[in-house]
Amino acid sequence: MVLLAVLAWVLVVDQARGMGAEPGTMGLGIALFLVFWLVMMTAMMFPSVAPVALTWARAIGRRSTGPARAARTAQFVAGYLLAWTAFGLVTYGILAATGPLVDRHPTAGRWIGAAAFLLAGLQQLGPLKDVCLRHCRSPMGQLVRYAGFRPRARDLRVGLHHGLYCVGCCWGLMIVLVPLGVMNIAAMAAVAVVIFVEKLWRLGPVVSTAVGIAFLVLAVLAPFQSWLLPGLEPAQTPMTDMGMPGP
């Protein structure tokens, strides 16, 4: 299974290299980056968070109607996205720091990529992953817990609480988007599949462990195989695109 995970990631990297992944924030300001980030998180996380979100939305519908129902649902969504927005700010800071560094020192990308894969692997195999994954895999138990929250801004706090558990469960998988390209469609799709399988398949914890081991393997390979890090390759200039050396 570990070998299959590594081979799958190699295919993702190959696709990423063909999609023009670039280091850093790709020139995006923080506001525009966060818009793209939240759209990306919504697309990647919705399939796995749907059981909790839809069940809570049905619970809201049984107790509220019309504008009140819409407002409560909006609060839940806002709370969930708030958790990922906070992590998006951290990601933006990492990208803003790595982009110029890689442009000035191209070989630094190999060590940044190795560190990202190492962190992701350790997170996949660590106790926090297990705690957060158990939370995400037991939606009904969490809904019973959420029903006991105080009424004041309950839906906002439920969304934030569940969002923080999702961040705790998946931040390692998101970190690997730094070496693969944070706006890389192929990498996003692969991460979304892993998240879905981890949370909803009965063998999800086994897959999580296999992916963690695969990341550790990639961490060892990254310093010597720069092709594994399309998101950390120096930005191409027009002269280098034509086969001429840059200044």
mmCIF file of C-alpha atoms in Angstrom:
data_model
loop_
_atom_site.group_PDB
_atom_site.id
_atom_site.type_symbol
_atom_site.label_atom_id
_atom_site.label_comp_id
_atom_site.label_asym_id
_atom_site.label_seq_id
_atom_site.Cartn_x
_atom_site.Cartn_y
_atom_site.Cartn_z
ATOM 1 C CA MET A 1 0.000 0.000 0.000
ATOM 2 C CA VAL A 2 2.879 2.338 0.763
ATOM 3 C CA LEU A 3 4.386 1.619 -2.661
ATOM 4 C CA LEU A 4 1.036 2.360 -4.301
ATOM 5 C CA ALA A 5 0.805 5.642 -2.390
ATOM 6 C CA VAL A 6 4.282 6.664 -3.525
ATOM 7 C CA LEU A 7 3.542 5.720 -7.140
ATOM 8 C CA ALA A 8 0.275 7.683 -7.036
ATOM 9 C CA TRP A 9 2.124 10.714 -5.722
ATOM 10 C CA VAL A 10 4.727 10.406 -8.473
ATOM 11 C CA LEU A 11 1.892 10.551 -11.032
ATOM 12 C CA VAL A 12 0.515 13.660 -9.297
ATOM 13 C CA VAL A 13 3.952 15.287 -9.435
ATOM 14 C CA ASP A 14 4.242 14.460 -13.119
ATOM 15 C CA GLN A 15 0.904 16.157 -13.751
ATOM 16 C CA ALA A 16 1.963 19.107 -11.620
ATOM 17 C CA ARG A 17 5.100 19.660 -13.672
ATOM 18 C CA GLY A 18 2.951 19.988 -16.759
ATOM 19 C CA MET A 19 0.645 22.544 -15.154
ATOM 20 C CA GLY A 20 3.212 25.258 -14.497
ATOM 21 C CA ALA A 21 3.382 25.094 -10.705
ATOM 22 C CA GLU A 22 5.402 27.979 -9.324
ATOM 23 C CA PRO A 23 6.966 28.757 -5.958
ATOM 24 C CA GLY A 24 5.518 31.331 -3.605
ATOM 25 C CA THR A 25 2.158 33.094 -3.811
ATOM 26 C CA MET A 26 2.263 33.437 -7.622
ATOM 27 C CA GLY A 27 1.957 37.192 -7.245
ATOM 28 C CA LEU A 28 -1.419 37.020 -5.460
ATOM 29 C CA GLY A 29 -2.166 39.558 -2.738
ATOM 30 C CA ILE A 30 -3.340 38.187 0.574
ATOM 31 C CA ALA A 31 -7.017 39.015 -0.006
ATOM 32 C CA LEU A 32 -7.174 37.355 -3.425
ATOM 33 C CA PHE A 33 -5.140 34.415 -2.153
ATOM 34 C CA LEU A 34 -7.620 33.837 0.686
ATOM 35 C CA VAL A 35 -10.523 33.915 -1.781
ATOM 36 C CA PHE A 36 -8.839 31.224 -3.891
ATOM 37 C CA TRP A 37 -7.852 29.346 -0.742
ATOM 38 C CA LEU A 38 -11.423 29.198 0.593
ATOM 39 C CA VAL A 39 -12.786 28.118 -2.778
ATOM 40 C CA MET A 40 -10.129 25.408 -2.872
ATOM 41 C CA MET A 41 -10.880 24.287 0.703
ATOM 42 C CA THR A 42 -14.599 24.154 -0.020
ATOM 43 C CA ALA A 43 -14.038 21.949 -3.069
ATOM 44 C CA MET A 44 -11.564 19.677 -1.280
ATOM 45 C CA MET A 45 -13.251 19.350 2.113
ATOM 46 C CA PHE A 46 -16.964 19.296 1.295
ATOM 47 C CA PRO A 47 -17.186 15.585 0.315
ATOM 48 C CA SER A 48 -15.684 14.513 3.648
ATOM 49 C CA VAL A 49 -17.421 17.101 5.849
ATOM 50 C CA ALA A 50 -20.821 16.630 4.211
ATOM 51 C CA PRO A 51 -22.160 14.038 6.737
ATOM 52 C CA VAL A 52 -21.740 16.410 9.678
ATOM 53 C CA ALA A 53 -22.707 19.551 7.753
ATOM 54 C CA LEU A 54 -25.878 18.100 6.237
ATOM 55 C CA THR A 55 -26.987 16.491 9.499
ATOM 56 C CA TRP A 56 -26.501 19.741 11.391
ATOM 57 C CA ALA A 57 -28.301 21.647 8.623
ATOM 58 C CA ARG A 58 -31.254 19.254 8.949
ATOM 59 C CA ALA A 59 -31.264 19.820 12.703
ATOM 60 C CA ILE A 60 -31.373 23.576 12.067
ATOM 61 C CA GLY A 61 -34.244 23.067 9.621
ATOM 62 C CA ARG A 62 -36.303 21.208 12.213
ATOM 63 C CA ARG A 63 -36.038 24.102 14.657
ATOM 64 C CA SER A 64 -35.959 27.156 12.381
ATOM 65 C CA THR A 65 -37.597 28.315 9.181
ATOM 66 C CA GLY A 66 -37.185 31.092 6.632
ATOM 67 C CA PRO A 67 -34.602 33.798 7.379
ATOM 68 C CA ALA A 68 -33.729 32.322 10.770
ATOM 69 C CA ARG A 69 -32.828 29.005 9.175
ATOM 70 C CA ALA A 70 -30.705 30.710 6.502
ATOM 71 C CA ALA A 71 -28.938 32.835 9.123
ATOM 72 C CA ARG A 72 -28.124 29.838 11.322
ATOM 73 C CA THR A 73 -26.816 27.839 8.370
ATOM 74 C CA ALA A 74 -24.684 30.808 7.298
ATOM 75 C CA GLN A 75 -23.225 31.011 10.807
ATOM 76 C CA PHE A 76 -22.252 27.333 10.708
ATOM 77 C CA VAL A 77 -20.558 27.737 7.322
ATOM 78 C CA ALA A 78 -18.846 30.955 8.440
ATOM 79 C CA GLY A 79 -17.453 29.261 11.542
ATOM 80 C CA TYR A 80 -16.085 26.360 9.502
ATOM 81 C CA LEU A 81 -14.486 28.652 6.931
ATOM 82 C CA LEU A 82 -13.045 30.844 9.696
ATOM 83 C CA ALA A 83 -10.919 27.926 10.877
ATOM 84 C CA TRP A 84 -9.564 27.352 7.366
ATOM 85 C CA THR A 85 -9.054 31.071 6.810
ATOM 86 C CA ALA A 86 -6.745 31.153 9.831
ATOM 87 C CA PHE A 87 -4.746 28.262 8.395
ATOM 88 C CA GLY A 88 -4.769 29.995 5.007
ATOM 89 C CA LEU A 89 -3.033 32.986 6.583
ATOM 90 C CA VAL A 90 -0.310 30.671 7.901
ATOM 91 C CA THR A 91 0.024 29.073 4.462
ATOM 92 C CA TYR A 92 0.277 32.466 2.784
ATOM 93 C CA GLY A 93 3.085 33.432 5.172
ATOM 94 C CA ILE A 94 4.972 30.229 4.339
ATOM 95 C CA LEU A 95 4.560 30.763 0.602
ATOM 96 C CA ALA A 96 5.525 34.430 0.818
ATOM 97 C CA ALA A 97 8.757 33.405 2.543
ATOM 98 C CA THR A 98 9.645 30.421 0.353
ATOM 99 C CA GLY A 99 9.059 32.058 -3.052
ATOM 100 C CA PRO A 100 11.831 34.697 -2.871
ATOM 101 C CA LEU A 101 14.135 32.254 -1.074
ATOM 102 C CA VAL A 102 13.829 29.667 -3.852
ATOM 103 C CA ASP A 103 14.334 32.324 -6.527
ATOM 104 C CA ARG A 104 17.565 33.464 -4.855
ATOM 105 C CA HIS A 105 18.797 30.008 -3.808
ATOM 106 C CA PRO A 106 17.260 27.331 -6.054
ATOM 107 C CA THR A 107 18.739 24.422 -4.089
ATOM 108 C CA ALA A 108 16.923 25.614 -0.956
ATOM 109 C CA GLY A 109 13.712 24.308 -2.497
ATOM 110 C CA ARG A 110 14.898 20.741 -2.056
ATOM 111 C CA TRP A 111 15.291 21.164 1.695
ATOM 112 C CA ILE A 112 12.055 23.102 2.060
ATOM 113 C CA GLY A 113 10.270 20.320 0.195
ATOM 114 C CA ALA A 114 11.937 17.657 2.322
ATOM 115 C CA ALA A 115 10.866 19.511 5.471
ATOM 116 C CA ALA A 116 7.279 19.801 4.191
ATOM 117 C CA PHE A 117 7.070 16.074 3.447
ATOM 118 C CA LEU A 118 8.686 15.271 6.801
ATOM 119 C CA LEU A 119 6.189 17.422 8.712
ATOM 120 C CA ALA A 120 3.315 15.910 6.751
ATOM 121 C CA GLY A 121 4.545 12.374 7.425
ATOM 122 C CA LEU A 122 5.003 12.980 11.141
ATOM 123 C CA GLN A 123 1.567 14.593 11.356
ATOM 124 C CA GLN A 124 -0.051 11.651 9.578
ATOM 125 C CA LEU A 125 1.525 9.241 12.059
ATOM 126 C CA GLY A 126 1.214 11.396 15.190
ATOM 127 C CA PRO A 127 -1.361 11.342 18.017
ATOM 128 C CA LEU A 128 -3.081 14.602 16.991
ATOM 129 C CA LYS A 129 -4.026 13.052 13.655
ATOM 130 C CA ASP A 130 -5.569 10.079 15.427
ATOM 131 C CA VAL A 131 -7.590 12.255 17.816
ATOM 132 C CA CYS A 132 -8.899 14.542 15.074
ATOM 133 C CA LEU A 133 -9.597 11.654 12.699
ATOM 134 C CA ARG A 134 -11.690 9.889 15.358
ATOM 135 C CA HIS A 135 -13.686 13.099 15.756
ATOM 136 C CA CYS A 136 -14.289 13.401 12.024
ATOM 137 C CA ARG A 137 -15.202 9.711 11.681
ATOM 138 C CA SER A 138 -17.881 9.901 14.406
ATOM 139 C CA PRO A 139 -20.295 12.595 13.179
ATOM 140 C CA MET A 140 -23.309 11.500 15.211
ATOM 141 C CA GLY A 141 -21.342 11.523 18.446
ATOM 142 C CA GLN A 142 -20.162 15.042 17.678
ATOM 143 C CA LEU A 143 -23.686 16.228 16.866
ATOM 144 C CA VAL A 144 -24.884 15.018 20.256
ATOM 145 C CA ARG A 145 -22.046 16.976 21.824
ATOM 146 C CA TYR A 146 -22.840 20.069 19.772
ATOM 147 C CA ALA A 147 -26.481 19.957 20.885
ATOM 148 C CA GLY A 148 -25.214 20.719 24.387
ATOM 149 C CA PHE A 149 -23.469 23.945 23.352
ATOM 150 C CA ARG A 150 -24.915 27.131 24.834
ATOM 151 C CA PRO A 151 -27.491 28.749 22.508
ATOM 152 C CA ARG A 152 -25.566 32.015 22.083
ATOM 153 C CA ALA A 153 -23.889 31.898 18.630
ATOM 154 C CA ARG A 154 -24.125 28.108 18.812
ATOM 155 C CA ASP A 155 -24.041 27.501 15.056
ATOM 156 C CA LEU A 156 -20.988 29.716 14.567
ATOM 157 C CA ARG A 157 -19.166 27.915 17.364
ATOM 158 C CA VAL A 158 -20.194 24.497 16.063
ATOM 159 C CA GLY A 159 -18.809 25.344 12.617
ATOM 160 C CA LEU A 160 -15.594 26.738 14.102
ATOM 161 C CA HIS A 161 -15.166 23.763 16.435
ATOM 162 C CA HIS A 162 -15.642 21.240 13.657
ATOM 163 C CA GLY A 163 -13.448 23.285 11.312
ATOM 164 C CA LEU A 164 -10.591 23.300 13.820
ATOM 165 C CA TYR A 165 -10.788 19.521 14.083
ATOM 166 C CA CYS A 166 -10.656 19.323 10.280
ATOM 167 C CA VAL A 167 -7.578 21.562 10.256
ATOM 168 C CA GLY A 168 -5.986 19.409 12.960
ATOM 169 C CA CYS A 169 -6.723 16.305 10.925
ATOM 170 C CA CYS A 170 -5.646 17.591 7.511
ATOM 171 C CA TRP A 171 -3.007 20.322 7.921
ATOM 172 C CA GLY A 172 -0.210 17.899 7.036
ATOM 173 C CA LEU A 173 -1.905 17.013 3.764
ATOM 174 C CA MET A 174 -2.255 20.710 2.984
ATOM 175 C CA ILE A 175 1.420 21.405 3.743
ATOM 176 C CA VAL A 176 2.493 19.128 0.889
ATOM 177 C CA LEU A 177 0.831 21.592 -1.486
ATOM 178 C CA VAL A 178 3.823 23.874 -0.825
ATOM 179 C CA PRO A 179 6.270 21.602 -2.709
ATOM 180 C CA LEU A 180 3.621 20.528 -5.234
ATOM 181 C CA GLY A 181 2.091 23.952 -5.942
ATOM 182 C CA VAL A 182 -0.686 25.373 -3.805
ATOM 183 C CA MET A 183 -2.996 26.046 -6.778
ATOM 184 C CA ASN A 184 -2.175 22.738 -8.456
ATOM 185 C CA ILE A 185 -5.408 21.038 -9.559
ATOM 186 C CA ALA A 186 -3.888 17.544 -9.758
ATOM 187 C CA ALA A 187 -2.405 17.768 -6.266
ATOM 188 C CA MET A 188 -5.635 19.215 -4.862
ATOM 189 C CA ALA A 189 -7.609 16.318 -6.319
ATOM 190 C CA ALA A 190 -5.200 13.757 -4.860
ATOM 191 C CA VAL A 191 -5.342 15.365 -1.397
ATOM 192 C CA ALA A 192 -9.155 15.542 -1.573
ATOM 193 C CA VAL A 193 -9.317 11.813 -2.340
ATOM 194 C CA VAL A 194 -7.014 10.990 0.590
ATOM 195 C CA ILE A 195 -9.104 13.143 2.955
ATOM 196 C CA PHE A 196 -12.336 11.523 1.757
ATOM 197 C CA VAL A 197 -10.977 7.995 2.157
ATOM 198 C CA GLU A 198 -9.450 8.714 5.589
ATOM 199 C CA LYS A 199 -12.681 10.048 7.009
ATOM 200 C CA LEU A 200 -15.346 7.892 5.384
ATOM 201 C CA TRP A 201 -13.841 4.509 4.485
ATOM 202 C CA ARG A 202 -13.642 1.813 7.159
ATOM 203 C CA LEU A 203 -9.925 1.359 6.406
ATOM 204 C CA GLY A 204 -9.324 5.100 6.545
ATOM 205 C CA PRO A 205 -6.859 4.947 9.473
ATOM 206 C CA VAL A 206 -4.801 2.350 7.589
ATOM 207 C CA VAL A 207 -4.698 4.597 4.524
ATOM 208 C CA SER A 208 -3.677 7.515 6.749
ATOM 209 C CA THR A 209 -0.736 5.530 8.087
ATOM 210 C CA ALA A 210 0.300 4.402 4.599
ATOM 211 C CA VAL A 211 0.211 7.985 3.305
ATOM 212 C CA GLY A 212 2.289 9.119 6.295
ATOM 213 C CA ILE A 213 4.963 6.522 5.558
ATOM 214 C CA ALA A 214 4.911 7.521 1.881
ATOM 215 C CA PHE A 215 5.515 11.153 2.864
ATOM 216 C CA LEU A 216 8.515 10.117 4.967
ATOM 217 C CA VAL A 217 9.904 8.258 1.955
ATOM 218 C CA LEU A 218 9.441 11.369 -0.180
ATOM 219 C CA ALA A 219 11.142 13.462 2.506
ATOM 220 C CA VAL A 220 14.233 11.275 2.147
ATOM 221 C CA LEU A 221 14.147 11.446 -1.659
ATOM 222 C CA ALA A 222 13.358 15.165 -2.026
ATOM 223 C CA PRO A 223 16.876 16.578 -1.409
ATOM 224 C CA PHE A 224 18.205 14.407 -4.233
ATOM 225 C CA GLN A 225 15.241 14.399 -6.615
ATOM 226 C CA SER A 226 14.185 17.979 -7.315
ATOM 227 C CA TRP A 227 11.643 16.814 -9.918
ATOM 228 C CA LEU A 228 9.477 15.742 -6.968
ATOM 229 C CA LEU A 229 9.067 19.428 -6.032
ATOM 230 C CA PRO A 230 7.423 21.239 -8.971
ATOM 231 C CA GLY A 231 6.021 23.901 -6.643
ATOM 232 C CA LEU A 232 9.500 24.843 -5.450
ATOM 233 C CA GLU A 233 11.253 25.225 -8.769
ATOM 234 C CA PRO A 234 12.513 28.770 -9.482
ATOM 235 C CA ALA A 235 10.123 30.862 -11.513
ATOM 236 C CA GLN A 236 10.918 30.753 -15.232
ATOM 237 C CA THR A 237 11.807 33.988 -16.984
ATOM 238 C CA PRO A 238 11.079 34.609 -20.691
ATOM 239 C CA MET A 239 14.777 34.108 -21.500
ATOM 240 C CA THR A 240 14.981 30.770 -19.706
ATOM 241 C CA ASP A 241 11.738 29.685 -21.362
ATOM 242 C CA MET A 242 13.459 30.130 -24.727
ATOM 243 C CA GLY A 243 16.391 28.042 -23.600
ATOM 244 C CA MET A 244 18.639 31.012 -22.823
ATOM 245 C CA PRO A 245 20.260 31.512 -19.432
ATOM 246 C CA GLY A 246 18.775 34.188 -17.210
ATOM 247 C CA PRO A 247 20.746 37.222 -16.100
#
